[in-house]
């Protein structure tokens, strides 16, 4: 909820400072609906023109990530590492054929079903199954599989970054759209040039509200939201990097404990399970 707290603080300090300096809200309140209609409408129009329907839906869905943050926490990494440990240990001890029931029908797998959140994550399930299956096909070049995984993760991350890029593009456009609204206000003022100075001053002030709104919305709202969403996507991408690290270490012939430790080190530092925490989880791991 940092985004909401920050926005409230921003508005309080900006408008509080304006009020303390003797500013009057009358002109702003009078012009706000019209300026917001012009700037907001133009922003929505440019956003729709520059994105596909899937991109629009994806961007709208990104707002929940901004508010909620990353959906992965320490316990999620512990569960993922425990599941991967089970699979690589099973492959080491009983061979690739022992993995086949889990990989071909993950929805019926006792291993996946023990961790419901992982089982509901389509990307994680597909990634684990595909690359363990590939490893069981006697792939003799771990580096080639590692490269394929890296390219897939890069593609996934680029797709998830689209909402952030769309928001940042909108933030870049908002100051110019604010100028458009301000110029229209100036044109309106010039048409009333025969009016008294007090009237002209009010009209010019109303025109400047457009510039103010465009800049405020760009640097005080859309820009920070785009940055926040990028940070969430970057953090969530590490969850899938953990899968890659464990499976690559396994393909290089490392012991299950070493493979899992390679993945643990990829988790975000602030929520990375400690060695002792993961060890306790692995000792308690029981999959029928």
GROMACS .gro file of C-alpha atoms in nm:
model
  288
    1UNK     CA    1   0.000   0.000   0.000
    2UNK     CA    2   0.304   0.229  -0.026
    3UNK     CA    3   0.169   0.367  -0.353
    4UNK     CA    4  -0.147   0.497  -0.183
    5UNK     CA    5   0.041   0.642   0.113
    6UNK     CA    6   0.289   0.812  -0.116
    7UNK     CA    7   0.012   0.957  -0.334
    8UNK     CA    8  -0.174   1.097  -0.032
    9UNK     CA    9   0.148   1.251   0.100
   10UNK     CA   10   0.221   1.401  -0.242
   11UNK     CA   11  -0.123   1.562  -0.270
   12UNK     CA   12  -0.115   1.694   0.087
   13UNK     CA   13   0.227   1.856   0.045
   14UNK     CA   14   0.157   2.002  -0.301
   15UNK     CA   15  -0.184   2.148  -0.226
   16UNK     CA   16  -0.095   2.220   0.136
   17UNK     CA   17   0.202   2.426   0.026
   18UNK     CA   18  -0.015   2.602  -0.233
   19UNK     CA   19  -0.272   2.691   0.034
   20UNK     CA   20  -0.009   2.808   0.284
   21UNK     CA   21   0.138   3.032   0.016
   22UNK     CA   22  -0.200   3.202  -0.020
   23UNK     CA   23  -0.322   3.017  -0.327
   24UNK     CA   24  -0.692   3.009  -0.403
   25UNK     CA   25  -0.870   2.690  -0.506
   26UNK     CA   26  -1.151   2.862  -0.691
   27UNK     CA   27  -0.976   2.877  -1.029
   28UNK     CA   28  -0.847   2.520  -0.996
   29UNK     CA   29  -1.184   2.377  -0.899
   30UNK     CA   30  -1.361   2.568  -1.176
   31UNK     CA   31  -1.119   2.449  -1.447
   32UNK     CA   32  -1.047   2.100  -1.315
   33UNK     CA   33  -1.341   1.911  -1.473
   34UNK     CA   34  -1.280   2.056  -1.821
   35UNK     CA   35  -0.902   2.021  -1.810
   36UNK     CA   36  -0.929   1.667  -1.675
   37UNK     CA   37  -1.173   1.577  -1.950
   38UNK     CA   38  -0.933   1.704  -2.218
   39UNK     CA   39  -0.615   1.558  -2.070
   40UNK     CA   40  -0.769   1.233  -1.944
   41UNK     CA   41  -0.965   1.178  -2.263
   42UNK     CA   42  -0.660   1.241  -2.480
   43UNK     CA   43  -0.450   1.010  -2.259
   44UNK     CA   44  -0.705   0.729  -2.287
   45UNK     CA   45  -0.728   0.779  -2.662
   46UNK     CA   46  -0.352   0.761  -2.713
   47UNK     CA   47  -0.332   0.458  -2.484
   48UNK     CA   48  -0.601   0.273  -2.682
   49UNK     CA   49  -0.438   0.365  -3.014
   50UNK     CA   50  -0.096   0.240  -2.909
   51UNK     CA   51  -0.199  -0.096  -2.759
   52UNK     CA   52  -0.378  -0.409  -2.872
   53UNK     CA   53  -0.685  -0.527  -2.684
   54UNK     CA   54  -0.475  -0.792  -2.507
   55UNK     CA   55  -0.224  -0.523  -2.415
   56UNK     CA   56  -0.500  -0.302  -2.274
   57UNK     CA   57  -0.637  -0.586  -2.060
   58UNK     CA   58  -0.287  -0.678  -1.948
   59UNK     CA   59  -0.213  -0.320  -1.846
   60UNK     CA   60  -0.539  -0.287  -1.653
   61UNK     CA   61  -0.453  -0.608  -1.472
   62UNK     CA   62  -0.118  -0.457  -1.376
   63UNK     CA   63  -0.287  -0.214  -1.138
   64UNK     CA   64  -0.355  -0.497  -0.893
   65UNK     CA   65   0.017  -0.579  -0.887
   66UNK     CA   66   0.095  -0.216  -0.812
   67UNK     CA   67  -0.134  -0.223  -0.510
   68UNK     CA   68  -0.057  -0.574  -0.384
   69UNK     CA   69   0.310  -0.605  -0.473
   70UNK     CA   70   0.480  -0.934  -0.557
   71UNK     CA   71   0.265  -1.243  -0.513
   72UNK     CA   72   0.562  -1.452  -0.395
   73UNK     CA   73   0.684  -1.453  -0.036
   74UNK     CA   74   0.937  -1.646   0.170
   75UNK     CA   75   0.706  -1.944   0.218
   76UNK     CA   76   0.645  -1.963  -0.158
   77UNK     CA   77   1.019  -1.992  -0.225
   78UNK     CA   78   1.052  -2.256   0.048
   79UNK     CA   79   0.772  -2.460  -0.110
   80UNK     CA   80   0.915  -2.424  -0.460
   81UNK     CA   81   1.261  -2.534  -0.348
   82UNK     CA   82   1.110  -2.827  -0.158
   83UNK     CA   83   0.919  -2.942  -0.467
   84UNK     CA   84   1.224  -2.909  -0.689
   85UNK     CA   85   1.434  -3.098  -0.434
   86UNK     CA   86   1.184  -3.382  -0.440
   87UNK     CA   87   1.198  -3.404  -0.820
   88UNK     CA   88   1.576  -3.387  -0.859
   89UNK     CA   89   1.628  -3.634  -0.573
   90UNK     CA   90   1.376  -3.871  -0.734
   91UNK     CA   91   1.552  -3.839  -1.067
   92UNK     CA   92   1.890  -3.906  -0.905
   93UNK     CA   93   1.780  -4.205  -0.703
   94UNK     CA   94   1.529  -4.377  -0.934
   95UNK     CA   95   1.598  -4.232  -1.276
   96UNK     CA   96   1.406  -4.010  -1.515
   97UNK     CA   97   1.132  -4.268  -1.565
   98UNK     CA   98   1.020  -4.220  -1.204
   99UNK     CA   99   0.930  -3.858  -1.289
  100UNK     CA  100   0.705  -3.948  -1.581
  101UNK     CA  101   0.373  -3.977  -1.386
  102UNK     CA  102   0.433  -3.633  -1.231
  103UNK     CA  103   0.533  -3.468  -1.558
  104UNK     CA  104   0.267  -3.615  -1.785
  105UNK     CA  105  -0.025  -3.559  -1.548
  106UNK     CA  106   0.075  -3.281  -1.309
  107UNK     CA  107  -0.287  -3.224  -1.208
  108UNK     CA  108  -0.287  -3.577  -1.059
  109UNK     CA  109   0.064  -3.558  -0.912
  110UNK     CA  110   0.088  -3.596  -0.535
  111UNK     CA  111   0.399  -3.377  -0.546
  112UNK     CA  112   0.228  -3.084  -0.719
  113UNK     CA  113  -0.090  -3.127  -0.517
  114UNK     CA  114   0.106  -3.096  -0.193
  115UNK     CA  115   0.179  -2.737  -0.295
  116UNK     CA  116  -0.151  -2.595  -0.429
  117UNK     CA  117  -0.014  -2.247  -0.505
  118UNK     CA  118   0.254  -2.391  -0.731
  119UNK     CA  119   0.000  -2.626  -0.892
  120UNK     CA  120  -0.215  -2.325  -0.984
  121UNK     CA  121   0.080  -2.138  -1.140
  122UNK     CA  122   0.062  -2.239  -1.506
  123UNK     CA  123   0.404  -2.096  -1.594
  124UNK     CA  124   0.580  -2.272  -1.306
  125UNK     CA  125   0.417  -2.610  -1.372
  126UNK     CA  126   0.483  -2.601  -1.746
  127UNK     CA  127   0.841  -2.490  -1.696
  128UNK     CA  128   0.919  -2.762  -1.441
  129UNK     CA  129   0.754  -3.035  -1.646
  130UNK     CA  130   0.896  -2.932  -1.983
  131UNK     CA  131   1.258  -2.908  -1.873
  132UNK     CA  132   1.260  -3.216  -1.650
  133UNK     CA  133   1.106  -3.402  -1.942
  134UNK     CA  134   1.375  -3.263  -2.171
  135UNK     CA  135   1.643  -3.366  -1.924
  136UNK     CA  136   1.503  -3.719  -1.931
  137UNK     CA  137   1.549  -3.736  -2.308
  138UNK     CA  138   1.923  -3.792  -2.258
  139UNK     CA  139   2.005  -3.431  -2.345
  140UNK     CA  140   2.384  -3.435  -2.344
  141UNK     CA  141   2.444  -3.059  -2.344
  142UNK     CA  142   2.325  -2.887  -2.024
  143UNK     CA  143   2.442  -2.553  -2.162
  144UNK     CA  144   2.200  -2.580  -2.453
  145UNK     CA  145   1.904  -2.644  -2.221
  146UNK     CA  146   2.021  -2.361  -1.997
  147UNK     CA  147   2.023  -2.128  -2.298
  148UNK     CA  148   1.670  -2.234  -2.398
  149UNK     CA  149   1.547  -2.171  -2.044
  150UNK     CA  150   1.714  -1.832  -2.031
  151UNK     CA  151   1.553  -1.727  -2.358
  152UNK     CA  152   1.210  -1.843  -2.241
  153UNK     CA  153   1.244  -1.653  -1.914
  154UNK     CA  154   1.353  -1.343  -2.104
  155UNK     CA  155   1.045  -1.369  -2.327
  156UNK     CA  156   0.815  -1.415  -2.026
  157UNK     CA  157   0.965  -1.114  -1.852
  158UNK     CA  158   0.937  -0.894  -2.160
  159UNK     CA  159   0.569  -0.987  -2.192
  160UNK     CA  160   0.507  -0.907  -1.825
  161UNK     CA  161   0.688  -0.574  -1.867
  162UNK     CA  162   0.439  -0.453  -2.130
  163UNK     CA  163   0.202  -0.284  -1.877
  164UNK     CA  164   0.495  -0.099  -1.721
  165UNK     CA  165   0.615   0.021  -2.061
  166UNK     CA  166   0.261   0.128  -2.155
  167UNK     CA  167   0.224   0.326  -1.832
  168UNK     CA  168   0.564   0.489  -1.880
  169UNK     CA  169   0.474   0.588  -2.236
  170UNK     CA  170   0.156   0.745  -2.102
  171UNK     CA  171   0.355   0.928  -1.834
  172UNK     CA  172   0.587   1.065  -2.104
  173UNK     CA  173   0.288   1.190  -2.304
  174UNK     CA  174   0.092   1.355  -2.021
  175UNK     CA  175   0.298   1.679  -1.992
  176UNK     CA  176   0.252   1.741  -2.365
  177UNK     CA  177  -0.119   1.668  -2.340
  178UNK     CA  178  -0.134   1.916  -2.053
  179UNK     CA  179   0.023   2.175  -2.281
  180UNK     CA  180  -0.243   2.100  -2.544
  181UNK     CA  181  -0.513   2.175  -2.288
  182UNK     CA  182  -0.329   2.489  -2.176
  183UNK     CA  183  -0.293   2.616  -2.534
  184UNK     CA  184  -0.667   2.570  -2.587
  185UNK     CA  185  -0.720   2.777  -2.271
  186UNK     CA  186  -0.494   3.049  -2.407
  187UNK     CA  187  -0.687   3.051  -2.736
  188UNK     CA  188  -1.007   3.091  -2.537
  189UNK     CA  189  -0.846   3.378  -2.342
  190UNK     CA  190  -0.731   3.554  -2.659
  191UNK     CA  191  -1.087   3.545  -2.788
  192UNK     CA  192  -1.187   3.747  -2.482
  193UNK     CA  193  -0.902   3.996  -2.497
  194UNK     CA  194  -1.145   4.286  -2.456
  195UNK     CA  195  -1.238   4.172  -2.105
  196UNK     CA  196  -1.109   4.343  -1.788
  197UNK     CA  197  -0.770   4.231  -1.647
  198UNK     CA  198  -0.936   4.044  -1.359
  199UNK     CA  199  -1.133   3.831  -1.601
  200UNK     CA  200  -0.832   3.768  -1.825
  201UNK     CA  201  -0.620   3.674  -1.523
  202UNK     CA  202  -0.878   3.418  -1.418
  203UNK     CA  203  -0.893   3.273  -1.768
  204UNK     CA  204  -0.513   3.250  -1.797
  205UNK     CA  205  -0.499   3.084  -1.454
  206UNK     CA  206  -0.756   2.830  -1.570
  207UNK     CA  207  -0.548   2.759  -1.880
  208UNK     CA  208  -0.239   2.696  -1.668
  209UNK     CA  209  -0.430   2.433  -1.470
  210UNK     CA  210  -0.394   2.212  -1.779
  211UNK     CA  211  -0.014   2.231  -1.769
  212UNK     CA  212  -0.019   2.173  -1.393
  213UNK     CA  213  -0.239   1.864  -1.424
  214UNK     CA  214  -0.037   1.714  -1.709
  215UNK     CA  215   0.290   1.744  -1.516
  216UNK     CA  216   0.139   1.626  -1.187
  217UNK     CA  217  -0.026   1.322  -1.342
  218UNK     CA  218   0.291   1.232  -1.531
  219UNK     CA  219   0.555   1.265  -1.259
  220UNK     CA  220   0.334   1.228  -0.953
  221UNK     CA  221   0.116   0.935  -1.057
  222UNK     CA  222   0.178   0.745  -1.382
  223UNK     CA  223   0.559   0.756  -1.368
  224UNK     CA  224   0.585   0.619  -1.012
  225UNK     CA  225   0.321   0.355  -1.090
  226UNK     CA  226   0.515   0.239  -1.395
  227UNK     CA  227   0.834   0.219  -1.188
  228UNK     CA  228   0.656   0.030  -0.910
  229UNK     CA  229   0.511  -0.221  -1.154
  230UNK     CA  230   0.854  -0.277  -1.310
  231UNK     CA  231   0.994  -0.352  -0.965
  232UNK     CA  232   0.719  -0.605  -0.896
  233UNK     CA  233   0.776  -0.780  -1.230
  234UNK     CA  234   1.152  -0.790  -1.167
  235UNK     CA  235   1.095  -0.947  -0.826
  236UNK     CA  236   0.844  -1.203  -0.951
  237UNK     CA  237   1.079  -1.300  -1.235
  238UNK     CA  238   1.327  -1.428  -0.975
  239UNK     CA  239   1.078  -1.699  -0.875
  240UNK     CA  240   1.115  -1.858  -1.218
  241UNK     CA  241   1.490  -1.796  -1.218
  242UNK     CA  242   1.502  -2.021  -0.911
  243UNK     CA  243   1.352  -2.303  -1.119
  244UNK     CA  244   1.613  -2.249  -1.387
  245UNK     CA  245   1.899  -2.243  -1.138
  246UNK     CA  246   1.795  -2.568  -0.968
  247UNK     CA  247   1.732  -2.759  -1.290
  248UNK     CA  248   2.054  -2.637  -1.452
  249UNK     CA  249   2.255  -2.740  -1.145
  250UNK     CA  250   2.083  -3.079  -1.160
  251UNK     CA  251   2.168  -3.117  -1.530
  252UNK     CA  252   2.532  -3.049  -1.449
  253UNK     CA  253   2.530  -3.354  -1.222
  254UNK     CA  254   2.521  -3.186  -0.882
  255UNK     CA  255   2.370  -3.352  -0.576
  256UNK     CA  256   2.007  -3.254  -0.498
  257UNK     CA  257   2.114  -3.050  -0.194
  258UNK     CA  258   2.364  -2.852  -0.403
  259UNK     CA  259   2.110  -2.797  -0.682
  260UNK     CA  260   1.853  -2.660  -0.438
  261UNK     CA  261   2.113  -2.440  -0.270
  262UNK     CA  262   2.197  -2.290  -0.611
  263UNK     CA  263   1.830  -2.199  -0.649
  264UNK     CA  264   1.796  -2.063  -0.294
  265UNK     CA  265   2.065  -1.805  -0.364
  266UNK     CA  266   1.859  -1.661  -0.651
  267UNK     CA  267   1.562  -1.567  -0.426
  268UNK     CA  268   1.530  -1.196  -0.330
  269UNK     CA  269   1.752  -1.126  -0.033
  270UNK     CA  270   1.474  -0.981   0.182
  271UNK     CA  271   1.262  -1.297   0.162
  272UNK     CA  272   1.524  -1.563   0.089
  273UNK     CA  273   1.479  -1.867   0.315
  274UNK     CA  274   1.783  -1.929   0.532
  275UNK     CA  275   1.983  -2.248   0.493
  276UNK     CA  276   1.844  -2.375   0.823
  277UNK     CA  277   1.483  -2.293   0.729
  278UNK     CA  278   1.511  -2.474   0.399
  279UNK     CA  279   1.689  -2.769   0.557
  280UNK     CA  280   1.407  -2.804   0.812
  281UNK     CA  281   1.148  -2.794   0.533
  282UNK     CA  282   1.332  -3.062   0.335
  283UNK     CA  283   1.359  -3.288   0.638
  284UNK     CA  284   0.985  -3.258   0.696
  285UNK     CA  285   0.907  -3.318   0.328
  286UNK     CA  286   0.674  -3.611   0.290
  287UNK     CA  287   0.510  -3.689  -0.043
  288UNK     CA  288   0.315  -4.010  -0.081
   0.00000   0.00000   0.00000
